[in-house]
Amino acid sequence: MSSDSPSVASDAPSNALDVLLKKTQDKSWVTFAPDELSAVLSAFSPTQPVTVHTKGYLVLSAYCQRRRSEASSPDEGTQSISRAFDTPVTTRIADTEEKEALDGLTFLSALFDVDHASAAVIFQRDGTLEAIMDALDLFPKSPNIDIAVAHLLGRAAGHKTCRALLGTDHRNWLEWKSRQADNAELRAAAAVAMVKLARGSSADAAEAGGTPEQLTMQDDELAALMKGLVVDARETSSLADAVEGLAYMSTNPTVKETLSKDSAFLQRLFALIPRRKGATAESLGDSIASPLYGIVVIISNLCAYRPRLSAEEAQILKLRRMAKTAKDLGQSQGQAGEEGLDPLDDDDCVKERGRRLIKAGAMEALTSAVRATDSRAVRTAVGKAILNLVEDKDNRGEVLRSGGAKALQTIIQGFLPPSQPAVAGKIPEIEKEDFEPIQALAKLAITSAPVQVFGPNDGAVYDAIRPFALMVTHPNASLLQRFEAMMALTNLSSQSPEAASRIARADGLMNKVELLMLEDHTLVRRAATELVCNLVAGSEEMFNKWGGDKNMASKSKLQVLIALCDVEDLPTRLAASGALASLTASPDACESLAELQRERNRVLPILGQLVDPTVVSRPEADEGVEEEAAQLEPDPGLAHRGVVCLRNFFVGLQHKPTEMEIASEADRVGVVRALVGVVKTCAQSPSSPILRPAAEALKWLLEHGVEISV
């Protein structure tokens, strides 16, 4: 093939790869013919067009998946793939022809992207690394060889076993190439390799308890180099390398601050994301080398908060720091004790970074990324980023205006397992990271009206119920996520009776909520009770289950609500008494409450305490806390609910003996005095909504033999 026919030259491997792509669909396809292998090995050379690179990745990925599916173990699959490519790759890398060496180097880099385990085996073979570095001497004036070696060392630096082979000479060469100014693409590739090598070496040293080797080029210098490449880049490859390097480096708090304060850099970075799905987006993969993925990771890193630790996790971390302080007595005690707690990662600093990102257009970039690709890795990173941004309530309005809620719904629907009939003991497969976009959507639904989050279409509200319900019930969800999901569902339940009914029917939800109503954590218990209050008022099915139909199950539920009317937390008491105010409209619920009063003598005292805790005595079993109760201040909301509960309770009783018994007991515990006090207080405000039910309750008591003195 003559050198003056590049388009024709590129057709041959492209056509061969087209044939191979069809073969990969054939279950009988096992391996490559010699000409097919040659086409795959040369597919990743910079002399080939991007379309050939893409086809090469598809063929290589299909081959590796086929080999692994046929292997009896992961190790056997790794060995099978490495045997297929070892000799052809290493022979080409050591070839004295530049084209052959370039094919071998670029193929091994691609194999690291597709199947790193088998690539690592080839890289670690005796003589492979020497042949790679010898190529630099064989072709000293070839920028393509330099770039290919830098890329390959960067891929290898991401894996511990390969990283161990990279010594001072390799580091020095990378640093030298990262400082040259003649070739931006080479400079970027070398800088990325240095970053990955430095990060990996630090992790290896920390794991082994040693001190990592320090690079002469510091993080801020490397970050400035790659930031400059993003702002000034004219070649796609150097831009991709710079983004990849910053994706690694943006975990450093100092680098986070520097990047977030550079609005010109952020705007240039965000402009790289395609605004719609098209050819550019389609060619982007899931690896961190993908510019789209890297940009989203940078955004996520810049606005990431420190992990919220449980009490147990915080104690373990404290013990580890104490152990390290004891081990490193020669170091500053303060430095050792505060390791990992950089003040630039304090919540206030993270909030400021998030606001800068929002101002620079981060939300438009994130929503565009969701539209541009179906990549799970990209969408997972977007969900994490939006979750971090909505942690600051001041950002939530802009997130909604930028289409953040719609983007989150798209992400959630993409990975949510299909809805299937509930099977006892079967838990849907959802990873912890999958709850992050659901949690972000929940935060938006908590502080905004459903129409602002989901739009006027009721279907979007109904679609959100299942992921929120799963975040309440699934064992991989944290207690905070359950809490926020219940709060979001409480808000949705007020949208319509249909929404409330769908929430009440969600698989396993109400069983879990009933358990969470007894949770020791005050806020979680409150959220569960508030959800029940809204559902009882909005869903007929829920109303019947909780007291509208008389049975043992509803009686036990009423008992829980009565108990929650007597806890210290005011919002929980308001929610529980609100639910009772609704349920006591049912005569069956009133009969169940009468039975509970007869069995435990707690119903009337607790309802009376809602009206006025200063005049109603507690049941005899609780005399030890009567003084504490007497010190409680009456609350208008509780008083209103208590009066409605008492009025409904009295009027709803159907049996004369029960009525007389309840009337007498109400007088004995002070309920009558509490109701009289309400009427006296409201005498100056005839329009008060509490006056009529209080008067009706007193009238009922008078009719049942109770003497009332005003």
XYZ file of C-alpha atoms in Angstrom:
710
model
C 0.000 0.000 0.000
C 1.482 3.332 -1.032
C 1.983 6.034 1.581
C -0.017 8.533 -0.499
C -3.286 6.640 0.010
C -4.102 6.955 3.736
C -7.862 6.668 3.302
C -7.478 3.421 1.422
C -4.951 2.183 3.987
C -7.365 2.760 6.813
C -10.143 0.885 5.020
C -8.408 -2.490 5.338
C -8.373 -2.748 9.165
C -11.777 -1.085 9.319
C -13.289 -3.664 6.978
C -11.593 -6.509 8.839
C -12.986 -5.214 12.113
C -16.476 -4.958 10.607
C -16.267 -8.652 9.751
C -14.979 -9.440 13.226
C -17.826 -7.495 14.861
C -20.287 -9.761 13.088
C -18.321 -12.842 14.140
C -18.472 -11.842 17.794
C -22.245 -12.425 17.649
C -21.654 -16.041 16.596
C -21.534 -18.388 19.598
C -19.147 -20.703 17.725
C -16.533 -17.947 17.340
C -13.487 -18.814 19.468
C -10.348 -16.988 18.377
C -8.686 -14.788 15.735
C -7.281 -15.850 12.414
C -3.762 -14.399 11.788
C -5.030 -11.546 9.593
C -7.816 -10.793 12.069
C -5.351 -10.673 14.960
C -3.170 -8.285 12.979
C -6.161 -6.002 12.369
C -7.031 -5.924 16.083
C -3.435 -5.300 17.163
C -3.111 -2.328 14.814
C -6.556 -0.859 15.563
C -5.373 1.475 18.326
C -2.465 3.110 16.545
C -2.659 6.923 16.305
C -2.372 6.503 12.538
C -5.857 4.963 12.522
C -9.046 7.072 12.628
C -11.248 7.215 15.740
C -13.853 4.954 14.124
C -11.262 2.174 13.890
C -10.282 2.691 17.538
C -13.941 2.347 18.551
C -14.421 -0.849 16.547
C -11.184 -2.214 17.990
C -12.428 -1.671 21.534
C -15.723 -3.402 20.733
C -14.001 -6.445 19.235
C -11.426 -6.665 22.033
C -14.095 -6.348 24.702
C -16.248 -9.054 23.095
C -13.248 -11.387 22.832
C -12.225 -10.924 26.462
C -15.783 -11.442 27.677
C -16.070 -14.635 25.613
C -12.802 -16.010 27.025
C -13.820 -15.232 30.581
C -17.283 -16.740 30.181
C -15.720 -19.995 28.973
C -13.130 -20.140 31.773
C -13.780 -22.082 34.975
C -12.197 -19.374 37.143
C -11.093 -15.735 36.881
C -7.428 -16.786 36.933
C -7.966 -19.210 34.070
C -9.681 -16.449 32.070
C -6.774 -14.074 32.706
C -4.225 -16.652 31.589
C -6.258 -17.544 28.503
C -6.414 -13.911 27.336
C -2.788 -13.143 28.144
C -1.580 -16.269 26.269
C -3.494 -15.185 23.188
C -1.812 -11.778 23.041
C 1.503 -12.147 24.899
C 3.821 -13.159 22.067
C 2.241 -11.021 19.301
C 2.298 -7.919 21.533
C 5.788 -8.259 22.993
C 7.216 -9.157 19.569
C 5.769 -6.002 18.070
C 6.936 -3.780 20.953
C 10.506 -5.048 20.423
C 10.321 -4.688 16.628
C 12.759 -2.379 14.887
C 9.990 -1.020 12.639
C 8.253 1.982 14.198
C 4.795 0.995 12.948
C 5.025 -2.449 14.545
C 6.338 -1.067 17.846
C 3.592 1.550 17.897
C 0.922 -1.106 17.266
C 2.220 -3.203 20.177
C 2.424 -0.282 22.629
C -1.012 1.121 21.830
C -2.654 -2.322 21.871
C -1.291 -3.107 25.344
C -2.653 0.237 26.594
C -6.055 -0.643 25.134
C -5.936 -4.071 26.776
C -5.365 -2.368 30.144
C -8.613 -0.447 29.524
C -10.589 -3.545 28.565
C -9.105 -6.324 30.741
C -6.442 -4.964 33.087
C -5.687 -8.319 34.714
C -4.468 -9.944 31.496
C -2.653 -6.758 30.436
C -0.854 -6.727 33.785
C 0.345 -10.303 33.214
C 1.888 -9.312 29.870
C 3.390 -6.133 31.325
C 5.049 -8.129 34.131
C 6.623 -10.719 31.816
C 10.430 -10.671 31.874
C 11.667 -8.279 29.259
C 8.393 -6.464 28.507
C 9.170 -3.270 30.436
C 12.739 -3.264 29.083
C 11.415 -3.562 25.524
C 9.014 -0.682 26.181
C 11.818 1.600 27.330
C 14.149 0.356 24.559
C 11.601 1.611 22.026
C 12.427 5.135 23.201
C 16.068 4.576 22.217
C 15.204 2.862 18.938
C 12.971 5.750 17.855
C 14.366 8.808 19.632
C 12.730 11.297 17.267
C 9.266 9.737 17.216
C 6.673 11.718 19.190
C 4.146 8.927 18.587
C 6.366 6.404 20.371
C 6.967 8.810 23.277
C 3.228 9.405 23.670
C 2.412 5.689 23.439
C 5.009 4.838 26.127
C 3.704 7.620 28.404
C 0.145 6.338 27.988
C 1.192 2.757 28.653
C 3.160 3.669 31.794
C 0.136 5.625 32.954
C -2.127 2.600 32.505
C 0.371 0.379 34.320
C 0.715 2.895 37.166
C -2.939 2.345 37.991
C -2.301 -1.250 39.102
C -0.260 -2.202 42.131
C 1.596 -5.211 40.706
C 2.707 -3.226 37.633
C 3.445 -0.089 39.624
C 5.971 -2.004 41.681
C 8.105 -2.436 38.543
C 8.347 1.295 37.842
C 11.536 2.739 39.310
C 13.364 6.040 39.477
C 14.383 5.964 35.804
C 10.776 5.660 34.706
C 9.693 8.466 37.050
C 12.501 10.716 35.814
C 11.598 10.114 32.181
C 7.934 10.928 32.850
C 8.851 14.104 34.710
C 11.211 15.154 31.922
C 8.496 14.693 29.302
C 5.914 16.475 31.439
C 8.141 19.572 31.552
C 8.927 19.808 27.825
C 6.898 22.424 25.957
C 7.152 21.226 22.360
C 4.394 18.607 22.435
C 1.272 19.273 24.525
C -0.107 15.770 23.970
C 3.069 14.150 25.293
C 3.215 16.594 28.168
C -0.341 15.705 29.207
C 0.178 11.947 28.905
C 3.351 12.063 31.008
C 1.723 14.283 33.650
C -1.235 11.903 33.995
C 1.125 8.952 34.410
C 3.017 10.846 37.129
C -0.199 11.611 38.988
C -1.375 7.993 38.882
C 2.063 6.788 39.946
C 2.206 9.234 42.846
C -1.327 8.419 44.038
C -0.748 4.695 43.762
C 2.647 4.829 45.510
C 1.117 6.789 48.401
C -1.612 4.195 48.790
C 0.934 1.348 48.649
C 3.137 3.009 51.274
C 0.170 3.683 53.564
C -0.888 0.050 53.274
C 2.629 -1.147 54.089
C 3.176 1.429 56.833
C 6.065 3.109 55.017
C 6.786 6.534 53.570
C 5.951 7.124 49.890
C 8.595 8.379 47.498
C 7.966 12.048 46.785
C 7.907 13.378 43.229
C 9.895 16.531 42.606
C 6.890 18.056 40.845
C 4.308 18.954 43.521
C 0.556 18.508 43.286
C -0.154 22.191 42.767
C 2.416 22.330 39.951
C 0.947 19.266 38.259
C -2.582 20.625 38.677
C -1.576 23.963 37.182
C 0.018 22.144 34.247
C -3.107 20.127 33.488
C -5.438 23.043 34.139
C -3.493 25.019 31.558
C -3.815 22.154 29.084
C -7.606 22.185 29.522
C -7.863 25.943 28.993
C -5.432 26.071 26.045
C -5.726 22.562 24.572
C -6.125 22.306 20.847
C -5.825 18.519 20.555
C -8.498 16.164 21.828
C -5.998 13.589 23.102
C -4.065 16.042 25.294
C -7.361 17.403 26.584
C -8.522 13.901 27.534
C -5.239 13.245 29.351
C -5.459 16.533 31.239
C -9.041 15.808 32.328
C -8.033 12.322 33.447
C -5.158 13.702 35.495
C -7.368 16.307 37.158
C -9.938 13.620 37.931
C -7.260 11.904 40.021
C -5.816 15.100 41.501
C -9.128 16.713 42.443
C -9.289 14.591 45.580
C -6.561 16.856 47.033
C -8.201 19.649 49.125
C -5.703 22.295 47.967
C -6.260 21.366 44.334
C -10.027 21.451 44.912
C -9.808 25.036 46.127
C -7.569 26.108 43.250
C -9.786 24.591 40.567
C -13.056 25.837 42.075
C -11.797 29.439 42.161
C -10.820 29.487 38.488
C -14.059 30.360 36.691
C -12.406 30.477 33.250
C -11.141 26.910 33.718
C -14.522 25.668 34.981
C -16.422 27.211 32.088
C -13.968 25.730 29.585
C -14.210 22.339 31.301
C -18.012 22.349 31.350
C -18.144 23.414 27.699
C -16.475 20.108 26.754
C -19.616 18.145 27.618
C -21.848 17.620 24.576
C -25.270 19.204 25.070
C -27.120 16.363 23.364
C -26.700 12.717 22.587
C -24.716 12.226 19.405
C -21.651 10.709 17.818
C -19.256 12.416 20.212
C -21.046 11.136 23.263
C -21.558 7.675 21.826
C -17.807 7.084 21.524
C -17.151 7.847 25.190
C -16.642 4.851 27.421
C -16.881 4.216 31.151
C -13.180 4.434 31.939
C -11.707 7.377 33.750
C -9.831 8.170 30.531
C -13.131 9.253 28.975
C -13.299 13.077 29.034
C -17.021 13.043 29.820
C -16.585 10.722 32.773
C -13.520 12.597 33.978
C -15.303 15.961 33.920
C -18.197 14.608 35.978
C -15.750 13.045 38.454
C -13.959 16.386 38.837
C -17.267 18.116 39.641
C -18.158 15.373 42.112
C -14.761 15.572 43.821
C -14.830 19.360 44.128
C -18.142 19.364 45.992
C -17.647 16.137 47.978
C -18.194 16.293 51.741
C -16.324 14.184 54.242
C -18.070 10.848 54.810
C -20.651 11.046 57.583
C -19.422 8.520 60.129
C -21.568 6.607 62.569
C -20.556 6.652 66.232
C -18.911 3.249 65.820
C -17.017 4.300 62.676
C -15.844 7.512 64.358
C -14.525 5.516 67.321
C -12.638 3.129 65.012
C -11.090 6.095 63.175
C -10.058 7.646 66.479
C -8.372 4.420 67.559
C -6.491 4.220 64.253
C -5.218 7.758 64.669
C -4.125 6.993 68.219
C -2.286 3.928 66.972
C -0.552 5.932 64.237
C 0.415 8.655 66.707
C 1.979 6.040 68.954
C 3.806 4.499 65.998
C 5.126 7.786 64.645
C 6.400 9.321 67.883
C 9.019 11.239 65.964
C 6.329 13.185 64.125
C 4.358 16.103 65.427
C 1.556 14.771 67.627
C -0.859 17.304 66.191
C 0.036 16.421 62.626
C -0.452 12.715 63.200
C -3.672 13.189 65.116
C -5.238 15.371 62.469
C -4.226 13.286 59.472
C -6.867 13.410 56.773
C -8.781 16.289 58.371
C -7.704 19.131 56.129
C -9.674 22.287 57.034
C -10.265 22.861 53.311
C -12.583 19.843 53.469
C -14.667 21.309 56.302
C -18.349 21.623 55.464
C -18.239 25.424 55.109
C -15.426 25.212 52.551
C -17.232 22.500 50.607
C -20.406 24.607 50.534
C -18.480 27.535 49.089
C -16.953 25.317 46.407
C -20.403 24.006 45.546
C -21.746 27.545 45.138
C -18.848 28.456 42.864
C -19.556 25.382 40.749
C -23.248 26.250 40.493
C -22.365 29.809 39.467
C -19.975 28.531 36.779
C -22.646 26.283 35.246
C -21.978 22.883 36.823
C -25.654 21.887 36.856
C -26.078 22.520 33.124
C -22.981 20.375 32.556
C -24.287 17.540 34.734
C -27.739 17.459 33.164
C -26.133 17.542 29.710
C -23.949 14.576 30.670
C -27.049 12.536 31.493
C -28.567 13.389 28.116
C -25.304 12.709 26.280
C -24.667 9.127 27.360
C -26.280 6.033 28.854
C -23.007 5.120 30.584
C -23.722 3.806 34.062
C -20.381 5.096 35.360
C -21.091 8.633 34.156
C -24.621 8.644 35.525
C -23.520 7.262 38.890
C -20.960 10.059 39.163
C -23.616 12.633 38.202
C -25.915 11.332 40.935
C -23.132 11.629 43.499
C -22.298 15.165 42.354
C -25.908 16.386 42.522
C -26.297 14.805 45.962
C -23.311 16.811 47.181
C -24.637 20.014 45.629
C -28.148 19.735 47.105
C -26.695 19.174 50.566
C -26.635 22.982 50.639
C -30.297 24.053 50.635
C -29.370 27.345 48.955
C -28.396 25.394 45.816
C -31.636 23.457 45.476
C -33.563 26.121 43.590
C -30.867 26.369 40.924
C -30.655 22.566 40.711
C -34.403 22.447 39.997
C -34.220 25.296 37.466
C -31.401 23.518 35.633
C -33.350 20.283 35.232
C -31.587 18.456 38.054
C -34.724 16.635 39.213
C -35.428 15.343 35.700
C -31.818 14.197 35.343
C -32.028 12.335 38.659
C -35.256 10.631 37.613
C -33.597 9.504 34.371
C -30.624 8.100 36.292
C -32.857 6.301 38.792
C -35.069 4.704 36.150
C -31.953 3.484 34.362
C -30.646 1.274 37.150
C -33.753 0.498 39.211
C -34.514 -3.252 39.095
C -37.739 -4.145 37.261
C -40.860 -4.080 39.392
C -41.955 -7.616 40.209
C -44.482 -9.176 42.565
C -43.111 -9.276 46.103
C -41.488 -12.586 47.033
C -40.923 -13.317 50.713
C -37.236 -13.102 51.612
C -36.164 -11.816 48.166
C -34.396 -8.444 48.266
C -33.975 -6.363 45.072
C -30.345 -6.030 44.001
C -29.400 -2.399 44.634
C -25.877 -1.239 45.472
C -25.212 1.423 48.104
C -24.042 3.921 45.492
C -27.345 3.497 43.629
C -29.156 5.196 46.499
C -27.226 8.459 46.031
C -29.380 9.833 43.172
C -32.509 8.667 45.036
C -31.296 10.490 48.141
C -30.599 13.626 46.095
C -34.126 13.517 44.649
C -35.522 12.980 48.158
C -33.749 16.096 49.420
C -35.343 18.110 46.623
C -38.774 16.606 47.327
C -38.502 17.438 51.035
C -37.990 21.184 50.620
C -40.036 21.860 47.475
C -43.618 21.286 46.416
C -44.111 18.110 44.348
C -45.098 20.164 41.287
C -41.766 22.030 41.439
C -39.798 18.785 41.519
C -41.862 16.487 39.315
C -43.863 18.916 37.192
C -47.616 18.861 36.600
C -47.640 15.244 35.428
C -48.933 12.966 38.204
C -47.151 10.032 36.575
C -43.742 11.444 37.554
C -44.895 11.630 41.184
C -46.120 8.038 41.072
C -42.834 6.887 39.496
C -40.881 8.414 42.397
C -42.775 6.400 45.016
C -41.062 3.080 44.317
C -37.426 4.295 44.587
C -38.241 6.223 47.767
C -39.979 3.149 49.213
C -36.978 0.983 48.329
C -34.679 3.443 50.097
C -36.795 2.986 53.238
C -36.905 -0.810 53.107
C -33.609 -1.926 51.534
C -30.857 -3.163 53.906
C -28.151 -1.315 51.928
C -29.742 2.068 52.683
C -28.424 4.056 55.657
C -30.606 5.352 58.485
C -30.199 8.900 57.128
C -31.387 7.770 53.699
C -34.424 6.042 55.240
C -35.214 9.206 57.172
C -35.028 11.411 54.084
C -37.037 8.963 51.967
C -39.848 8.970 54.544
C -39.864 12.767 54.621
C -40.071 12.870 50.826
C -42.924 10.339 50.821
C -44.731 12.418 53.445
C -44.578 15.389 51.085
C -45.735 13.312 48.112
C -48.629 11.848 50.101
C -50.152 15.309 50.387
C -50.295 15.617 46.593
C -53.485 13.582 46.152
C -55.466 10.660 47.631
C -54.167 8.509 44.748
C -50.559 9.308 45.625
C -51.223 8.502 49.288
C -52.876 5.193 48.364
C -49.985 4.180 46.103
C -47.512 4.938 48.879
C -49.548 2.870 51.345
C -49.502 -0.073 48.913
C -45.745 0.026 48.173
C -44.140 -3.384 48.743
C -42.970 -3.802 52.332
C -43.038 -0.076 53.042
C -45.594 0.141 55.825
C -44.168 -2.839 57.715
C -40.801 -1.065 57.768
C -42.340 2.286 58.692
C -44.149 0.711 61.654
C -40.801 -0.584 62.914
C -39.184 2.816 62.414
C -41.947 4.412 64.507
C -40.328 2.601 67.436
C -36.775 3.641 66.465
C -34.643 5.170 69.231
C -33.490 7.986 66.940
C -35.913 10.856 67.525
C -35.848 12.262 63.981
C -36.363 8.868 62.339
C -39.248 8.056 64.678
C -40.757 11.478 63.950
C -40.500 11.056 60.163
C -42.178 7.635 60.313
C -45.009 8.986 62.457
C -45.554 12.000 60.197
C -45.765 9.704 57.164
C -48.397 7.560 58.883
C -50.342 10.695 59.854
C -50.490 11.872 56.235
C -51.371 8.446 54.873
C -54.164 7.876 57.390
C -55.695 11.192 56.345
C -55.177 10.671 52.606
C -55.678 6.954 51.936
C -58.890 5.100 52.695
C -57.026 1.793 52.641
C -54.535 3.091 55.201
C -57.354 4.522 57.320
C -59.087 1.137 57.467
C -55.896 -0.752 58.352
C -55.092 1.601 61.208
C -58.479 1.718 62.886
C -61.297 2.020 60.399
C -61.853 -1.745 60.656
C -61.950 -3.284 64.127
C -59.390 -6.074 64.546
C -56.366 -6.939 66.673
C -53.918 -5.509 64.144
C -55.577 -2.099 64.071
C -55.899 -2.112 67.851
C -52.137 -2.631 68.241
C -51.491 0.189 65.760
C -53.737 2.520 67.768
C -51.833 1.551 70.892
C -48.565 2.625 69.222
C -50.081 5.993 68.264
C -51.330 6.541 71.822
C -47.833 5.799 73.131
C -46.282 8.236 70.631
C -48.656 10.953 71.883
C -46.769 10.684 75.156
C -43.138 11.060 73.985
C -41.004 14.133 74.652
C -40.598 15.209 71.008
C -43.326 17.754 70.165
C -43.470 17.146 66.367
C -43.847 13.399 66.975
C -46.722 14.042 69.403
C -48.346 16.378 66.888
C -48.132 13.742 64.144
C -49.375 10.871 66.319
C -52.276 12.912 67.719
C -53.105 14.118 64.195
C -53.366 10.519 63.033
C -55.617 9.719 66.005
C -57.802 12.741 65.262
C -58.446 11.250 61.822
C -58.898 7.660 62.993
C -61.329 8.468 65.816
C -63.847 9.447 63.151
C -64.395 5.660 62.938
C -66.651 4.064 65.629
C -64.535 0.905 65.346
C -61.419 2.847 66.294
C -63.267 4.374 69.235
C -64.298 0.929 70.490
C -60.677 -0.247 70.239
C -59.533 2.799 72.220
C -62.151 2.056 74.871
C -60.767 -1.474 75.195
C -57.239 -0.084 75.539
C -58.427 2.341 78.201
C -60.056 -0.495 80.106
C -56.939 -2.679 79.840
C -54.204 -0.098 80.487
C -55.868 3.100 81.793
C -53.687 5.203 79.517
C -55.861 6.471 76.681
C -57.819 9.187 78.512
C -54.883 10.533 80.551
C -52.697 10.805 77.447
C -55.397 12.456 75.330
C -56.182 14.799 78.222
C -52.512 15.698 78.555
C -52.576 16.827 74.934
C -55.280 19.340 75.852
C -53.709 20.622 79.062
C -50.815 18.806 80.782
C -51.159 20.990 83.878
C -54.572 19.670 85.000
C -54.756 16.082 83.734
C -53.221 13.450 85.985
C -51.213 10.633 84.519
C -52.148 6.985 85.015
C -51.085 5.382 88.282
C -48.306 3.411 86.611
C -46.656 6.707 85.648
C -46.997 8.595 88.923
C -43.227 8.865 89.150
C -43.142 11.216 86.166
C -46.207 13.281 87.071
C -44.098 16.198 88.266
C -42.249 16.292 84.941
C -45.532 16.249 83.026
C -46.921 19.076 85.107
C -44.044 21.237 83.984
C -44.936 20.896 80.287
C -46.368 23.960 78.613
C -49.659 23.536 76.749
C -49.257 23.635 72.957
C -52.096 25.006 70.778
C -51.539 22.350 68.108
C -51.602 19.509 70.613
C -54.613 21.003 72.387
C -56.595 21.208 69.140
C -55.777 17.615 68.222
C -56.477 16.407 71.761
C -59.904 18.060 71.849
C -60.848 16.576 68.458
C -59.665 13.124 69.568
C -61.699 13.320 72.798
C -64.806 14.618 71.057
C -64.625 11.901 68.374
C -63.860 9.240 70.981
C -66.867 10.124 73.120
C -69.322 10.479 70.250
C -68.088 7.338 68.508
C -68.811 4.975 71.423
C -71.769 2.689 70.692
C -72.447 0.810 73.954
C -74.127 2.412 76.969
C -72.074 0.647 79.677
C -68.854 1.606 77.937
C -70.038 5.206 77.571
C -70.805 5.565 81.284
C -67.479 3.987 82.225
C -65.504 6.299 79.935
C -67.399 9.395 81.138
C -66.678 8.592 84.766
C -63.004 7.929 84.072
C -62.680 11.167 82.077
C -63.941 13.104 85.057
C -61.600 11.282 87.437
C -58.358 11.931 85.520
C -59.085 15.622 84.870
C -60.200 15.570 81.218
C -63.330 17.549 82.137
C -61.292 20.317 83.751
C -59.038 20.477 80.686
C -62.036 20.835 78.354
C -63.635 23.485 80.556
C -60.361 25.403 80.474
C -60.390 25.310 76.663
C -63.941 26.637 76.508
C -63.106 29.463 78.915
C -60.003 30.396 76.919
C -61.922 30.398 73.639
C -64.863 32.400 74.998
C -63.166 35.567 73.811
C -62.701 34.070 70.320
C -65.995 32.521 69.189
C -64.491 31.690 65.770
C -61.761 29.504 67.262
C -61.812 26.060 65.562
C -61.242 24.347 68.906
C -64.329 25.775 70.614
C -67.005 23.682 68.913
C -65.435 20.224 69.413
C -64.656 21.129 73.056
C -68.261 22.171 73.651
C -69.560 18.993 71.987
C -67.284 16.866 74.169
C -68.556 18.608 77.333
C -72.151 18.205 76.171
C -71.605 14.464 75.763
C -70.123 14.261 79.265
C -73.112 16.145 80.718
C -75.484 13.728 78.987
C -73.638 10.839 80.625
C -73.934 12.010 84.196
C -70.807 14.081 84.671
C -71.274 17.239 86.718
C -69.476 20.163 85.164
C -68.777 23.324 87.139
C -67.696 26.353 85.138
